[in-house]
Amino acid sequence: MKLAIVTAYPPSKVTLTEYGYHLVKHFRLQEQVSEIVLITDKTVEDKDLNFEEKGCKITVKEAWDFNSYTNLFRVNKAISQTKPDAVLFNLQFLKFGDKKIPAALGLMLPLLCKLKGIPTISLLHNILEQVDLENAGFTKNRLLQKVYNFIGTTLTRFVLASDIVAVTISKYVSIIEKKYKARNIALIPHGSFETPPEPEYSLPVGPKQVMAFGKFGTYKKVEILIEAVELIRARCSEDIEIVIAGTDSPNTPGYLDEMKEKYSHVPQIRFTGYVAEEDVPILFGESAVTVFPYTSTTGSSGVLHQAGSYGNAVVLPDLGDLSVLVREEGYTGEFFNPSNTASLADAIEKIITHDAYRIQLGKTNYKAACSLPMSEIARMYVEYFKAIKISKKEGFELNLPKKISELEEQHV
């Protein structure tokens, strides 16, 4: 199978870049995949294709730019030129731009592929029905929120033209089926990017690193984390370093620079900037705890799966999709009230001052991460593509499982 994957890809800074990297990394090792056509956004530097394992051929087509009005036509042209046997879209609503028209045009691509008769799966990482538009940085205006919801509903219908729309959280399946009367929704878990050997759960000599990782400024706020650590420092002698790893959200440029200035008086705080793929294991390996200073959620969390892969204890807000993920996929951690700094301080302190508890949480999360490796997720997609091909040939409707357990038992 010659598989086209439409995604942002390192060294791109566009959303879902890291997930795109791991999709390619694991699809190239699938026996049924003879070639990957990587249809990605343009970058000045070369694409990161330095994989250790021997895999299938990868052809790179830099066919789109963030916020370009011509992406629809350029990606469609790349697909026509390369003639893939199947197409996988790695999507969320701001994938192709944070301006309304480029974002909307890009999400029409699954419909075009379906019209071409190409087996098409769209992986939709978030759904607008579950996004807090104000906290996620879209708009505070109530009228505009209604407009966004109308546009989002329309764009979701375009994505639903795919043969299969894959979502990573079971709740999304029922929401989409109920609202859109759709019957082509499949639950395919997010998966863990890496399954390295089980760590020793020891920490480096020096201050205990309390780390947050992601794109900050909208619903991911570092203020509550910094102020929570300051509370802990005021009441105990624990040596703590605050590590803010990542960059600004595209919707809030300059946010982290403002935070650096605002908290310049706070000792032992480090802003890493962009974290390259090869530095991710070091980042998590040296952290005593990974904190999620979120005020809302917009889908499954890649950071949670990464933390689990490296045996990290985590501190999570007790809200939305993160709570669902913990229940469904076996992760665990300390929960906090996202509007209460003292609640976050208590959660962090409980972990960093009780080493046995930190290790217990880390071991549970490592086990959860290993149960759904990205290699298995890639295999699930391959099986779905095979099922689409058979259904088109024989003219029957796909019977899509709705739960992880059913997916494992039926596996299409």
Short mmCIF file of C-alpha atoms in Angstrom, two decimals:
data_model
loop_
_atom_site.label_atom_id
_atom_site.label_comp_id
_atom_site.label_asym_id
_atom_site.label_seq_id
_atom_site.Cartn_x
_atom_site.Cartn_y
_atom_site.Cartn_z
CA MET A 1 0.00 0.00 0.00
CA LYS A 2 1.27 3.43 -0.98
CA LEU A 3 0.05 5.63 1.88
CA ALA A 4 -0.15 9.42 1.82
CA ILE A 5 -0.06 11.11 5.22
CA VAL A 6 -1.14 14.76 5.28
CA THR A 7 0.35 16.36 8.38
CA ALA A 8 2.64 19.02 9.78
CA TYR A 9 6.08 17.55 10.33
CA PRO A 10 9.32 18.48 12.13
CA PRO A 11 10.96 20.94 12.08
CA SER A 12 7.58 22.60 11.54
CA LYS A 13 6.09 24.40 14.55
CA VAL A 14 2.50 23.87 13.38
CA THR A 15 0.17 21.97 15.68
CA LEU A 16 0.32 18.15 15.70
CA THR A 17 3.83 18.17 14.28
CA GLU A 18 5.12 15.68 16.83
CA TYR A 19 2.20 13.33 16.32
CA GLY A 20 2.85 13.46 12.57
CA TYR A 21 6.47 12.46 13.16
CA HIS A 22 5.48 9.40 15.14
CA LEU A 23 2.80 8.40 12.65
CA VAL A 24 5.43 8.32 9.93
CA LYS A 25 7.98 6.62 12.17
CA HIS A 26 5.67 3.70 12.88
CA PHE A 27 3.78 3.42 9.60
CA ARG A 28 7.07 2.98 7.75
CA LEU A 29 7.64 -0.24 9.72
CA GLN A 30 4.30 -1.80 8.76
CA GLU A 31 4.76 -4.67 6.31
CA GLN A 32 1.68 -3.70 4.30
CA VAL A 33 3.00 -0.16 3.66
CA SER A 34 5.36 -0.08 0.67
CA GLU A 35 5.81 3.70 0.50
CA ILE A 36 4.80 6.76 2.49
CA VAL A 37 4.06 10.00 0.68
CA LEU A 38 4.54 12.69 3.32
CA ILE A 39 2.42 15.67 2.26
CA THR A 40 3.52 18.35 4.66
CA ASP A 41 4.00 22.05 5.23
CA LYS A 42 7.05 23.89 3.94
CA THR A 43 10.01 24.48 6.26
CA VAL A 44 13.39 26.11 5.74
CA GLU A 45 15.25 23.19 7.31
CA ASP A 46 15.09 19.64 5.98
CA LYS A 47 12.46 17.26 7.32
CA ASP A 48 13.56 15.02 10.19
CA LEU A 49 13.74 11.56 8.59
CA ASN A 50 16.70 10.18 10.53
CA PHE A 51 15.11 6.96 11.74
CA GLU A 52 17.24 4.16 13.16
CA GLU A 53 15.09 1.26 11.98
CA LYS A 54 15.03 0.22 8.34
CA GLY A 55 11.61 0.93 6.86
CA CYS A 56 9.78 1.67 3.65
CA LYS A 57 10.54 4.48 1.22
CA ILE A 58 9.41 8.00 2.21
CA THR A 59 8.65 10.60 -0.46
CA VAL A 60 8.34 14.16 0.84
CA LYS A 61 5.96 16.62 -0.85
CA GLU A 62 6.04 20.06 0.77
CA ALA A 63 2.65 21.16 -0.46
CA TRP A 64 1.17 23.66 1.97
CA ASP A 65 1.83 26.65 4.23
CA PHE A 66 0.09 27.67 7.44
CA ASN A 67 -2.65 30.24 6.65
CA SER A 68 -2.24 29.94 2.87
CA TYR A 69 -5.43 30.34 0.84
CA THR A 70 -4.13 27.92 -1.81
CA ASN A 71 -3.52 24.87 0.42
CA LEU A 72 -6.67 23.11 -0.80
CA PHE A 73 -5.47 23.18 -4.39
CA ARG A 74 -1.79 22.48 -3.68
CA VAL A 75 -2.43 19.46 -1.47
CA ASN A 76 -5.03 18.16 -3.92
CA LYS A 77 -2.45 18.51 -6.72
CA ALA A 78 0.16 16.63 -4.67
CA ILE A 79 -2.29 13.78 -4.10
CA SER A 80 -3.16 13.65 -7.81
CA GLN A 81 0.52 13.61 -8.79
CA THR A 82 1.63 10.90 -6.34
CA LYS A 83 -1.45 8.64 -6.77
CA PRO A 84 -1.53 7.04 -3.30
CA ASP A 85 -3.61 3.96 -2.54
CA ALA A 86 -4.91 5.56 0.66
CA VAL A 87 -4.75 8.90 2.51
CA LEU A 88 -4.53 9.60 6.24
CA PHE A 89 -5.20 13.15 7.47
CA ASN A 90 -3.76 14.18 10.86
CA LEU A 91 -6.21 16.95 11.75
CA GLN A 92 -7.56 19.45 14.19
CA PHE A 93 -9.58 22.55 13.41
CA LEU A 94 -6.61 24.94 13.19
CA LYS A 95 -4.39 22.52 11.31
CA PHE A 96 -4.03 24.58 8.13
CA GLY A 97 -4.29 28.04 9.68
CA ASP A 98 -5.67 30.15 12.48
CA LYS A 99 -7.49 32.37 10.00
CA LYS A 100 -11.03 31.31 9.19
CA ILE A 101 -10.82 30.83 5.41
CA PRO A 102 -7.47 28.95 5.17
CA ALA A 103 -8.50 26.73 8.09
CA ALA A 104 -11.85 25.98 6.45
CA LEU A 105 -10.44 25.30 2.98
CA GLY A 106 -7.89 22.85 4.36
CA LEU A 107 -10.59 20.83 6.09
CA MET A 108 -12.36 20.30 2.76
CA LEU A 109 -9.52 18.03 1.60
CA PRO A 110 -11.01 14.75 2.95
CA LEU A 111 -14.13 15.42 0.84
CA LEU A 112 -12.01 15.87 -2.28
CA CYS A 113 -10.19 12.60 -1.60
CA LYS A 114 -13.49 10.80 -1.11
CA LEU A 115 -14.72 12.20 -4.44
CA LYS A 116 -11.56 10.83 -6.07
CA GLY A 117 -12.42 7.40 -4.71
CA ILE A 118 -9.27 7.17 -2.57
CA PRO A 119 -9.72 5.31 0.75
CA THR A 120 -9.56 8.12 3.29
CA ILE A 121 -9.24 8.21 7.07
CA SER A 122 -9.24 11.50 8.97
CA LEU A 123 -7.81 11.47 12.48
CA LEU A 124 -9.63 14.28 14.28
CA HIS A 125 -7.83 15.19 17.50
CA ASN A 126 -10.49 17.53 18.78
CA ILE A 127 -14.12 18.39 18.11
CA LEU A 128 -15.50 21.89 18.43
CA GLU A 129 -18.38 20.66 20.57
CA GLN A 130 -15.85 19.98 23.35
CA VAL A 131 -13.70 23.11 22.99
CA ASP A 132 -14.05 26.09 25.33
CA LEU A 133 -13.71 28.78 22.67
CA GLU A 134 -12.82 31.51 25.18
CA ASN A 135 -10.15 29.57 27.08
CA ALA A 136 -8.72 28.08 23.89
CA GLY A 137 -8.04 31.56 22.54
CA PHE A 138 -10.64 31.72 19.78
CA THR A 139 -12.92 34.50 21.03
CA LYS A 140 -14.59 35.86 24.17
CA ASN A 141 -17.49 37.36 22.20
CA ARG A 142 -20.65 35.26 22.70
CA LEU A 143 -22.04 36.11 19.26
CA LEU A 144 -18.77 35.16 17.60
CA GLN A 145 -18.74 31.92 19.58
CA LYS A 146 -22.09 31.05 17.99
CA VAL A 147 -20.63 31.87 14.58
CA TYR A 148 -17.60 29.67 15.28
CA ASN A 149 -19.85 26.82 16.36
CA PHE A 150 -21.87 27.11 13.15
CA ILE A 151 -18.68 27.15 11.07
CA GLY A 152 -17.31 24.25 13.11
CA THR A 153 -20.43 22.19 12.47
CA THR A 154 -20.12 22.82 8.74
CA LEU A 155 -16.42 21.92 8.69
CA THR A 156 -17.08 18.77 10.71
CA ARG A 157 -19.47 17.68 7.98
CA PHE A 158 -16.67 18.11 5.42
CA VAL A 159 -14.36 15.93 7.51
CA LEU A 160 -17.14 13.37 7.95
CA ALA A 161 -17.06 12.83 4.18
CA SER A 162 -14.01 10.63 4.90
CA ASP A 163 -14.55 6.89 4.72
CA ILE A 164 -13.66 6.79 8.41
CA VAL A 165 -13.20 9.55 10.97
CA ALA A 166 -10.97 8.36 13.80
CA VAL A 167 -11.22 9.96 17.25
CA THR A 168 -9.12 9.19 20.31
CA ILE A 169 -11.72 9.53 23.08
CA SER A 170 -14.86 7.41 23.39
CA LYS A 171 -17.00 10.40 24.36
CA TYR A 172 -16.33 11.94 20.93
CA VAL A 173 -17.85 8.92 19.21
CA SER A 174 -21.22 9.33 20.89
CA ILE A 175 -21.25 13.13 20.51
CA ILE A 176 -20.59 13.00 16.76
CA GLU A 177 -22.97 10.10 16.13
CA LYS A 178 -25.78 11.81 18.01
CA LYS A 179 -25.35 15.28 16.48
CA TYR A 180 -24.42 14.36 12.91
CA LYS A 181 -26.13 10.96 12.62
CA ALA A 182 -22.75 9.65 11.44
CA ARG A 183 -21.94 5.96 11.25
CA ASN A 184 -18.33 6.14 10.13
CA ILE A 185 -16.71 7.06 13.46
CA ALA A 186 -13.99 4.80 14.86
CA LEU A 187 -12.34 4.96 18.26
CA ILE A 188 -8.59 4.60 17.80
CA PRO A 189 -6.56 5.53 20.89
CA HIS A 190 -3.94 8.25 20.78
CA GLY A 191 -1.14 5.78 21.51
CA SER A 192 2.21 6.34 23.20
CA PHE A 193 4.96 7.78 21.02
CA GLU A 194 7.76 5.72 22.51
CA THR A 195 7.99 2.61 24.67
CA PRO A 196 11.54 2.89 25.99
CA PRO A 197 12.91 0.41 28.53
CA GLU A 198 11.36 0.89 31.95
CA PRO A 199 13.19 3.72 33.70
CA GLU A 200 14.89 3.41 37.07
CA TYR A 201 12.66 6.23 38.40
CA SER A 202 15.69 7.92 39.96
CA LEU A 203 16.23 11.67 39.73
CA PRO A 204 19.42 13.58 38.87
CA VAL A 205 21.38 15.23 41.64
CA GLY A 206 20.21 18.76 42.30
CA PRO A 207 16.85 20.50 42.50
CA LYS A 208 13.71 18.56 41.73
CA GLN A 209 12.39 19.66 38.37
CA VAL A 210 8.69 20.51 38.16
CA MET A 211 8.00 20.60 34.43
CA ALA A 212 5.21 21.73 32.09
CA PHE A 213 5.45 20.98 28.37
CA GLY A 214 3.46 22.33 25.42
CA LYS A 215 2.32 25.45 23.59
CA PHE A 216 1.34 28.03 26.16
CA GLY A 217 -0.85 31.10 26.46
CA THR A 218 -4.42 30.08 25.69
CA TYR A 219 -5.76 27.36 27.97
CA LYS A 220 -2.25 26.36 29.06
CA LYS A 221 -1.15 28.94 31.63
CA VAL A 222 2.19 28.97 33.44
CA GLU A 223 1.22 31.56 36.05
CA ILE A 224 -0.61 29.08 38.26
CA LEU A 225 2.34 26.66 38.12
CA ILE A 226 4.94 29.27 39.05
CA GLU A 227 2.82 30.66 41.87
CA ALA A 228 2.05 27.16 43.16
CA VAL A 229 5.77 26.35 43.40
CA GLU A 230 6.33 29.63 45.23
CA LEU A 231 3.72 28.53 47.78
CA ILE A 232 5.55 25.22 48.28
CA ARG A 233 8.89 27.00 48.69
CA ALA A 234 7.40 29.23 51.36
CA ARG A 235 6.33 26.30 53.54
CA CYS A 236 9.02 23.67 53.06
CA SER A 237 12.74 23.41 52.32
CA GLU A 238 12.44 21.33 49.13
CA ASP A 239 14.87 22.43 46.41
CA ILE A 240 12.72 22.97 43.28
CA GLU A 241 13.41 24.12 39.73
CA ILE A 242 10.49 25.22 37.54
CA VAL A 243 10.90 24.10 33.91
CA ILE A 244 8.64 25.63 31.24
CA ALA A 245 9.32 23.55 28.12
CA GLY A 246 7.88 24.62 24.80
CA THR A 247 6.71 27.68 22.92
CA ASP A 248 3.86 30.15 22.60
CA SER A 249 0.52 29.00 21.23
CA PRO A 250 0.00 30.45 17.72
CA ASN A 251 -2.97 32.35 19.17
CA THR A 252 -0.88 34.09 21.87
CA PRO A 253 2.47 35.19 20.42
CA GLY A 254 4.76 36.80 22.99
CA TYR A 255 3.08 35.15 25.97
CA LEU A 256 6.16 33.38 27.33
CA ASP A 257 8.31 36.51 26.95
CA GLU A 258 5.74 38.33 29.08
CA MET A 259 5.92 35.56 31.66
CA LYS A 260 9.73 35.73 31.75
CA GLU A 261 9.52 39.43 32.53
CA LYS A 262 6.65 39.10 35.00
CA TYR A 263 8.41 36.39 37.00
CA SER A 264 12.00 37.53 36.53
CA HIS A 265 12.27 37.80 40.32
CA VAL A 266 11.47 34.10 40.81
CA PRO A 267 14.60 31.98 41.36
CA GLN A 268 15.31 28.67 39.63
CA ILE A 269 12.93 28.99 36.71
CA ARG A 270 13.97 27.87 33.24
CA PHE A 271 12.26 28.47 29.90
CA THR A 272 13.64 25.94 27.41
CA GLY A 273 11.98 27.18 24.23
CA TYR A 274 11.30 24.65 21.47
CA VAL A 275 12.29 21.12 22.47
CA ALA A 276 13.77 19.04 19.64
CA GLU A 277 12.67 15.43 19.31
CA GLU A 278 16.02 14.04 20.46
CA ASP A 279 15.85 16.14 23.65
CA VAL A 280 12.41 14.93 24.74
CA PRO A 281 13.68 11.82 26.63
CA ILE A 282 16.12 13.98 28.61
CA LEU A 283 13.41 16.50 29.46
CA PHE A 284 11.04 13.90 30.88
CA GLY A 285 13.79 11.74 32.33
CA GLU A 286 15.08 14.55 34.53
CA SER A 287 11.65 15.73 35.71
CA ALA A 288 10.31 14.82 39.13
CA VAL A 289 6.75 15.55 37.99
CA THR A 290 4.97 16.70 34.83
CA VAL A 291 2.30 19.30 35.49
CA PHE A 292 -0.66 20.15 33.25
CA PRO A 293 -1.54 23.78 34.12
CA TYR A 294 -4.64 23.77 31.91
CA THR A 295 -7.86 25.73 32.32
CA SER A 296 -9.67 23.58 29.74
CA THR A 297 -8.92 20.72 27.37
CA THR A 298 -9.21 20.40 23.58
CA GLY A 299 -8.71 16.70 22.98
CA SER A 300 -6.43 13.82 23.84
CA SER A 301 -3.10 14.77 25.39
CA GLY A 302 0.14 13.79 23.70
CA VAL A 303 2.04 15.11 26.72
CA LEU A 304 0.23 12.69 29.04
CA HIS A 305 1.22 9.75 26.83
CA GLN A 306 4.81 10.98 26.69
CA ALA A 307 4.95 11.38 30.45
CA GLY A 308 3.74 7.81 30.81
CA SER A 309 6.32 6.49 28.34
CA TYR A 310 9.12 7.93 30.49
CA GLY A 311 7.61 6.85 33.81
CA ASN A 312 6.65 10.32 35.05
CA ALA A 313 4.30 11.14 37.87
CA VAL A 314 1.76 13.72 36.70
CA VAL A 315 -0.43 16.45 38.16
CA LEU A 316 -3.65 17.00 36.21
CA PRO A 317 -6.63 19.34 36.31
CA ASP A 318 -9.78 17.44 37.20
CA LEU A 319 -11.74 18.38 34.11
CA GLY A 320 -12.75 17.38 30.61
CA ASP A 321 -10.87 15.01 28.38
CA LEU A 322 -7.90 14.46 30.69
CA SER A 323 -10.19 12.90 33.28
CA VAL A 324 -11.69 10.67 30.59
CA LEU A 325 -8.26 9.58 29.37
CA VAL A 326 -7.14 8.61 32.86
CA ARG A 327 -10.23 6.44 33.32
CA GLU A 328 -10.12 4.82 29.89
CA GLU A 329 -6.42 4.21 29.41
CA GLY A 330 -5.20 3.45 32.92
CA TYR A 331 -3.13 6.54 33.74
CA THR A 332 -3.05 8.02 37.22
CA GLY A 333 -1.86 11.13 39.00
CA GLU A 334 -2.71 13.83 41.49
CA PHE A 335 -5.67 16.02 40.48
CA PHE A 336 -6.13 19.70 41.26
CA ASN A 337 -8.73 22.43 40.90
CA PRO A 338 -7.61 24.44 37.83
CA SER A 339 -8.85 27.70 39.35
CA ASN A 340 -7.07 27.22 42.70
CA THR A 341 -3.32 27.77 43.06
CA ALA A 342 -3.23 26.21 46.53
CA SER A 343 -4.85 23.06 45.16
CA LEU A 344 -2.07 22.75 42.57
CA ALA A 345 0.60 23.40 45.20
CA ASP A 346 -0.80 20.63 47.41
CA ALA A 347 -0.82 18.17 44.50
CA ILE A 348 2.78 18.92 43.46
CA GLU A 349 4.06 18.86 47.04
CA LYS A 350 2.45 15.47 47.72
CA ILE A 351 4.49 13.96 44.88
CA ILE A 352 7.87 15.65 45.22
CA THR A 353 8.06 15.14 49.00
CA HIS A 354 7.07 11.46 48.93
CA ASP A 355 9.48 9.60 46.70
CA ALA A 356 7.77 6.21 47.02
CA TYR A 357 4.48 7.76 45.89
CA ARG A 358 6.16 9.49 42.94
CA ILE A 359 7.62 6.15 41.82
CA GLN A 360 4.28 4.37 42.28
CA LEU A 361 2.55 6.91 40.01
CA GLY A 362 5.36 6.70 37.46
CA LYS A 363 5.18 2.91 37.29
CA THR A 364 1.40 2.96 36.78
CA ASN A 365 1.72 5.51 33.98
CA TYR A 366 4.54 3.58 32.31
CA LYS A 367 2.38 0.45 32.31
CA ALA A 368 -0.53 2.38 30.77
CA ALA A 369 1.71 3.85 28.07
CA CYS A 370 3.15 0.45 27.16
CA SER A 371 -0.32 -1.04 26.74
CA LEU A 372 -1.00 1.12 23.67
CA PRO A 373 2.24 1.67 21.74
CA MET A 374 2.19 3.70 18.54
CA SER A 375 3.19 0.59 16.57
CA GLU A 376 -0.15 -1.01 17.51
CA ILE A 377 -2.04 2.17 16.62
CA ALA A 378 -0.42 2.19 13.16
CA ARG A 379 -1.43 -1.45 12.70
CA MET A 380 -5.04 -0.56 13.53
CA TYR A 381 -5.07 2.11 10.82
CA VAL A 382 -3.65 -0.33 8.28
CA GLU A 383 -6.43 -2.81 9.11
CA TYR A 384 -9.06 -0.11 8.71
CA PHE A 385 -7.67 0.84 5.29
CA LYS A 386 -7.85 -2.81 4.27
CA ALA A 387 -11.46 -2.94 5.47
CA ILE A 388 -12.33 0.21 3.49
CA LYS A 389 -10.87 -1.33 0.33
CA ILE A 390 -12.84 -4.56 0.83
CA SER A 391 -16.06 -2.70 1.59
CA LYS A 392 -15.72 -0.59 -1.57
CA LYS A 393 -15.06 -3.69 -3.64
CA GLU A 394 -17.89 -5.76 -2.19
CA GLY A 395 -20.32 -2.95 -1.48
CA PHE A 396 -21.01 -3.42 2.23
CA GLU A 397 -21.03 -0.95 5.15
CA LEU A 398 -18.15 -1.02 7.63
CA ASN A 399 -18.96 -2.28 11.12
CA LEU A 400 -16.92 0.04 13.32
CA PRO A 401 -16.23 -0.87 16.97
CA LYS A 402 -16.94 1.85 19.53
CA LYS A 403 -14.83 0.76 22.51
CA ILE A 404 -11.16 -0.07 22.94
CA SER A 405 -12.07 -3.57 24.14
CA GLU A 406 -14.20 -4.17 21.04
CA LEU A 407 -11.40 -2.81 18.86
CA GLU A 408 -8.97 -5.31 20.34
CA GLU A 409 -11.41 -8.21 20.00
CA GLN A 410 -12.86 -7.44 16.58
CA HIS A 411 -9.95 -5.51 15.04
CA VAL A 412 -12.17 -4.86 12.03
#
